[in-house]
Amino acid sequence: SRNDPQLASRSVEPVVAAFDVDGTLTVRDCVFPFLLQVGRGRFVVRVLAGLPRLVGPVARRDRDTLKGFFVNAALGGKTVESVDELGERFAARVARSWMREDVATRLRWHQDQGHVVVLVSASLSPYLVPFGEILEVDAVICTELESIDGRYTGTLLGPNCRAGEKMVRLSAWAVDAGLSPEGWLRYAYGDSAGDAQMLLAAADGVNVARQEVTT
């Protein structure tokens, strides 16, 4: 994750605004389209071969298990260089065509105000880090992928960055950035139950699924 805001050097306590990505900044999910783009035919074959064990009641409820399966099917054995190159292209596509206009405008408003903007998402690092660079945000916190000897293993590196894990990772980032122990999260934006804890932790948490965001 990109994590270099250097906040501790600021003379005034910064205002932090955290944004979920899929369904919040974008109009659609990004994870599955990216995996399909990277894995192509092999991904489809692997998913179909694994369907018998995915239809059980436990698998249906366990989103993290499903995500791990899809990541392994698409990325396992792929070189980091090739996946990251596709990730940069995919990020540009998302920024060009999949943005939710009102939330993107709100993000730019925060930047114009000098606020610290952080993306906090279950999306995958190969495309979310370059996506954050395109948007010129201060930090990107997302689901990371394990790699060994220049190849992705198909395994997540640490937990899937959703639900409670979002606040765990965001809080750790705040400590590293030297922010005050309390009250540092001023704004948060999300669209689903996976963002609920982050929205509750913010002084001003906005569920964008229920309203259009205005500046």
CSV table of C-alpha atoms in Angstrom, one decimal:
chain,number,residue,atom,x,y,z
A,1,SER,CA,0.0,0.0,0.0
A,2,ARG,CA,1.0,3.6,-0.6
A,3,ASN,CA,1.5,5.0,2.9
A,4,ASP,CA,3.7,8.1,2.9
A,5,PRO,CA,1.6,11.2,3.8
A,6,GLN,CA,4.2,12.5,6.3
A,7,LEU,CA,1.5,14.0,8.5
A,8,ALA,CA,3.4,14.3,11.7
A,9,SER,CA,5.4,17.3,10.3
A,10,ARG,CA,2.2,19.4,9.8
A,11,SER,CA,1.7,22.2,12.3
A,12,VAL,CA,-2.1,21.8,12.3
A,13,GLU,CA,-3.8,18.5,12.9
A,14,PRO,CA,-4.8,17.3,9.4
A,15,VAL,CA,-8.4,16.5,8.4
A,16,VAL,CA,-8.6,12.9,7.2
A,17,ALA,CA,-11.2,11.8,4.7
A,18,ALA,CA,-11.4,8.0,4.0
A,19,PHE,CA,-13.1,6.6,0.8
A,20,ASP,CA,-14.2,3.1,0.0
A,21,VAL,CA,-13.8,2.4,-3.7
A,22,ASP,CA,-16.0,-0.3,-5.2
A,23,GLY,CA,-19.6,1.1,-5.3
A,24,THR,CA,-18.5,4.3,-3.6
A,25,LEU,CA,-16.0,6.0,-5.9
A,26,THR,CA,-16.9,3.7,-8.7
A,27,VAL,CA,-20.3,2.7,-10.2
A,28,ARG,CA,-19.4,-1.0,-10.1
A,29,ASP,CA,-17.3,-3.7,-8.5
A,30,CYS,CA,-13.7,-3.8,-9.7
A,31,VAL,CA,-12.3,-7.0,-8.3
A,32,PHE,CA,-14.0,-9.6,-10.5
A,33,PRO,CA,-13.5,-7.7,-13.8
A,34,PHE,CA,-9.8,-7.3,-13.0
A,35,LEU,CA,-9.4,-11.0,-12.2
A,36,LEU,CA,-11.2,-12.0,-15.4
A,37,GLN,CA,-9.0,-9.7,-17.4
A,38,VAL,CA,-5.8,-11.1,-15.9
A,39,GLY,CA,-6.9,-14.8,-15.8
A,40,ARG,CA,-8.9,-14.9,-19.0
A,41,GLY,CA,-9.7,-18.5,-20.2
A,42,ARG,CA,-7.6,-20.2,-17.5
A,43,PHE,CA,-9.5,-18.3,-14.8
A,44,VAL,CA,-12.9,-19.4,-16.2
A,45,VAL,CA,-11.7,-23.1,-16.4
A,46,ARG,CA,-10.4,-23.0,-12.9
A,47,VAL,CA,-13.6,-21.4,-11.5
A,48,LEU,CA,-15.8,-24.0,-13.2
A,49,ALA,CA,-13.6,-26.8,-11.9
A,50,GLY,CA,-14.0,-25.5,-8.4
A,51,LEU,CA,-17.7,-24.9,-8.5
A,52,PRO,CA,-18.6,-28.2,-6.7
A,53,ARG,CA,-16.9,-27.0,-3.5
A,54,LEU,CA,-18.2,-23.4,-3.8
A,55,VAL,CA,-21.9,-24.3,-3.7
A,56,GLY,CA,-21.9,-25.4,-0.1
A,57,PRO,CA,-23.6,-23.2,2.5
A,58,VAL,CA,-20.4,-22.2,4.2
A,59,ALA,CA,-18.8,-21.0,1.0
A,60,ARG,CA,-21.9,-19.0,0.1
A,61,ARG,CA,-21.6,-17.1,3.3
A,62,ASP,CA,-17.8,-16.7,3.5
A,63,ARG,CA,-16.9,-13.9,1.1
A,64,ASP,CA,-13.2,-14.0,2.1
A,65,THR,CA,-13.0,-17.7,1.1
A,66,LEU,CA,-14.6,-17.0,-2.2
A,67,LYS,CA,-12.3,-14.1,-2.9
A,68,GLY,CA,-9.3,-16.2,-2.0
A,69,PHE,CA,-10.5,-18.9,-4.4
A,70,PHE,CA,-11.0,-16.4,-7.3
A,71,VAL,CA,-7.6,-14.7,-6.6
A,72,ASN,CA,-5.9,-18.1,-6.7
A,73,ALA,CA,-7.7,-19.1,-9.9
A,74,ALA,CA,-6.7,-15.9,-11.7
A,75,LEU,CA,-3.3,-14.9,-10.4
A,76,GLY,CA,-1.6,-18.0,-9.0
A,77,GLY,CA,1.7,-18.4,-10.8
A,78,LYS,CA,1.5,-15.1,-12.8
A,79,THR,CA,4.5,-12.9,-12.8
A,80,VAL,CA,4.3,-9.7,-10.6
A,81,GLU,CA,5.5,-7.7,-13.6
A,82,SER,CA,2.8,-8.8,-16.0
A,83,VAL,CA,0.0,-8.5,-13.4
A,84,ASP,CA,1.1,-5.1,-12.3
A,85,GLU,CA,1.3,-3.9,-15.9
A,86,LEU,CA,-2.3,-5.0,-16.4
A,87,GLY,CA,-3.2,-3.4,-13.1
A,88,GLU,CA,-1.9,0.0,-14.3
A,89,ARG,CA,-4.0,-0.3,-17.5
A,90,PHE,CA,-7.1,-1.4,-15.5
A,91,ALA,CA,-6.7,1.5,-13.1
A,92,ALA,CA,-6.6,4.0,-16.0
A,93,ARG,CA,-9.8,2.3,-17.3
A,94,VAL,CA,-11.6,2.6,-14.0
A,95,ALA,CA,-10.5,6.3,-13.6
A,96,ARG,CA,-11.7,7.1,-17.1
A,97,SER,CA,-15.0,5.2,-17.3
A,98,TRP,CA,-16.2,3.8,-14.0
A,99,MET,CA,-16.2,6.8,-11.6
A,100,ARG,CA,-19.2,7.9,-9.7
A,101,GLU,CA,-19.3,11.6,-10.6
A,102,ASP,CA,-20.7,13.0,-7.3
A,103,VAL,CA,-18.3,11.1,-5.1
A,104,ALA,CA,-15.3,11.8,-7.3
A,105,THR,CA,-16.2,15.5,-7.1
A,106,ARG,CA,-16.4,15.3,-3.3
A,107,LEU,CA,-12.9,13.7,-3.2
A,108,ARG,CA,-11.5,16.5,-5.3
A,109,TRP,CA,-13.2,19.0,-3.0
A,110,HIS,CA,-11.4,17.4,0.0
A,111,GLN,CA,-8.1,17.7,-1.8
A,112,ASP,CA,-8.8,21.4,-2.7
A,113,GLN,CA,-9.4,22.0,1.0
A,114,GLY,CA,-6.0,20.5,1.8
A,115,HIS,CA,-7.5,17.4,3.5
A,116,VAL,CA,-5.7,14.1,3.7
A,117,VAL,CA,-7.5,11.6,1.4
A,118,VAL,CA,-7.1,7.9,2.0
A,119,LEU,CA,-8.6,5.0,-0.1
A,120,VAL,CA,-9.6,2.1,2.1
A,121,SER,CA,-10.8,-0.8,0.0
A,122,ALA,CA,-11.0,-4.6,-0.4
A,123,SER,CA,-9.9,-4.1,-3.9
A,124,LEU,CA,-6.5,-5.5,-4.9
A,125,SER,CA,-3.2,-3.7,-4.8
A,126,PRO,CA,-2.0,-4.3,-8.4
A,127,TYR,CA,-4.6,-1.9,-9.7
A,128,LEU,CA,-5.7,0.1,-6.6
A,129,VAL,CA,-2.2,1.5,-5.9
A,130,PRO,CA,-1.9,3.0,-9.4
A,131,PHE,CA,-5.6,4.1,-9.2
A,132,GLY,CA,-4.7,6.0,-6.1
A,133,GLU,CA,-1.7,7.6,-7.9
A,134,ILE,CA,-4.0,8.7,-10.7
A,135,LEU,CA,-6.3,10.3,-8.2
A,136,GLU,CA,-3.3,11.8,-6.3
A,137,VAL,CA,-4.5,10.6,-2.9
A,138,ASP,CA,-2.3,10.6,0.2
A,139,ALA,CA,-2.5,6.9,1.0
A,140,VAL,CA,-3.9,3.6,-0.3
A,141,ILE,CA,-5.0,0.8,2.1
A,142,CYS,CA,-6.2,-2.3,0.3
A,143,THR,CA,-6.0,-6.1,0.0
A,144,GLU,CA,-2.4,-7.2,-0.6
A,145,LEU,CA,-1.2,-10.2,-2.6
A,146,GLU,CA,1.6,-12.6,-1.6
A,147,SER,CA,4.5,-13.0,-4.1
A,148,ILE,CA,7.6,-15.2,-4.1
A,149,ASP,CA,10.5,-14.9,-6.5
A,150,GLY,CA,8.6,-12.5,-8.7
A,151,ARG,CA,5.4,-14.4,-9.0
A,152,TYR,CA,2.1,-14.1,-7.3
A,153,THR,CA,1.3,-17.2,-5.3
A,154,GLY,CA,-2.5,-16.7,-5.6
A,155,THR,CA,-2.7,-16.2,-1.8
A,156,LEU,CA,-3.8,-13.0,0.0
A,157,LEU,CA,-1.0,-11.3,2.1
A,158,GLY,CA,-2.8,-10.8,5.3
A,159,PRO,CA,-6.6,-10.5,5.8
A,160,ASN,CA,-9.0,-9.3,3.1
A,161,CYS,CA,-9.4,-5.5,3.7
A,162,ARG,CA,-13.1,-5.4,4.4
A,163,ALA,CA,-15.5,-4.8,7.3
A,164,GLY,CA,-13.6,-4.6,10.6
A,165,GLU,CA,-10.2,-5.1,8.9
A,166,LYS,CA,-10.7,-1.7,7.3
A,167,MET,CA,-10.6,0.1,10.6
A,168,VAL,CA,-7.8,-2.1,11.9
A,169,ARG,CA,-5.6,-1.1,8.9
A,170,LEU,CA,-6.8,2.5,8.9
A,171,SER,CA,-6.1,2.9,12.6
A,172,ALA,CA,-2.6,1.4,12.1
A,173,TRP,CA,-2.0,3.9,9.3
A,174,ALA,CA,-3.0,6.8,11.6
A,175,VAL,CA,-0.6,5.6,14.3
A,176,ASP,CA,2.2,5.4,11.8
A,177,ALA,CA,1.3,8.9,10.5
A,178,GLY,CA,1.6,10.3,14.0
A,179,LEU,CA,-2.1,11.4,14.3
A,180,SER,CA,-3.8,12.1,17.6
A,181,PRO,CA,-5.2,8.9,19.3
A,182,GLU,CA,-8.8,10.0,18.9
A,183,GLY,CA,-10.8,12.2,16.6
A,184,TRP,CA,-8.5,12.0,13.6
A,185,LEU,CA,-11.0,10.5,11.2
A,186,ARG,CA,-13.2,13.4,10.2
A,187,TYR,CA,-15.0,12.1,7.1
A,188,ALA,CA,-15.7,8.6,5.7
A,189,TYR,CA,-17.6,7.4,2.6
A,190,GLY,CA,-18.9,4.0,1.9
A,191,ASP,CA,-21.8,2.1,0.4
A,192,SER,CA,-22.2,-1.2,2.1
A,193,ALA,CA,-22.3,-3.2,5.4
A,194,GLY,CA,-18.5,-3.7,4.8
A,195,ASP,CA,-18.0,0.0,5.4
A,196,ALA,CA,-20.3,0.3,8.5
A,197,GLN,CA,-17.5,0.4,11.1
A,198,MET,CA,-15.5,3.0,9.2
A,199,LEU,CA,-18.6,5.2,8.8
A,200,LEU,CA,-19.4,4.9,12.5
A,201,ALA,CA,-15.8,5.8,13.5
A,202,ALA,CA,-15.9,9.0,11.4
A,203,ALA,CA,-17.2,12.3,12.8
A,204,ASP,CA,-19.1,12.5,9.5
A,205,GLY,CA,-19.8,9.1,7.9
A,206,VAL,CA,-21.7,9.1,4.6
A,207,ASN,CA,-23.5,6.1,3.1
A,208,VAL,CA,-23.4,7.0,-0.6
A,209,ALA,CA,-25.9,4.2,-1.4
A,210,ARG,CA,-28.6,6.2,0.3
A,211,GLN,CA,-27.9,9.7,-1.0
A,212,GLU,CA,-26.2,11.7,-3.7
A,213,VAL,CA,-23.1,13.4,-2.3
A,214,THR,CA,-22.8,17.2,-2.6
A,215,THR,CA,-20.0,19.6,-1.8
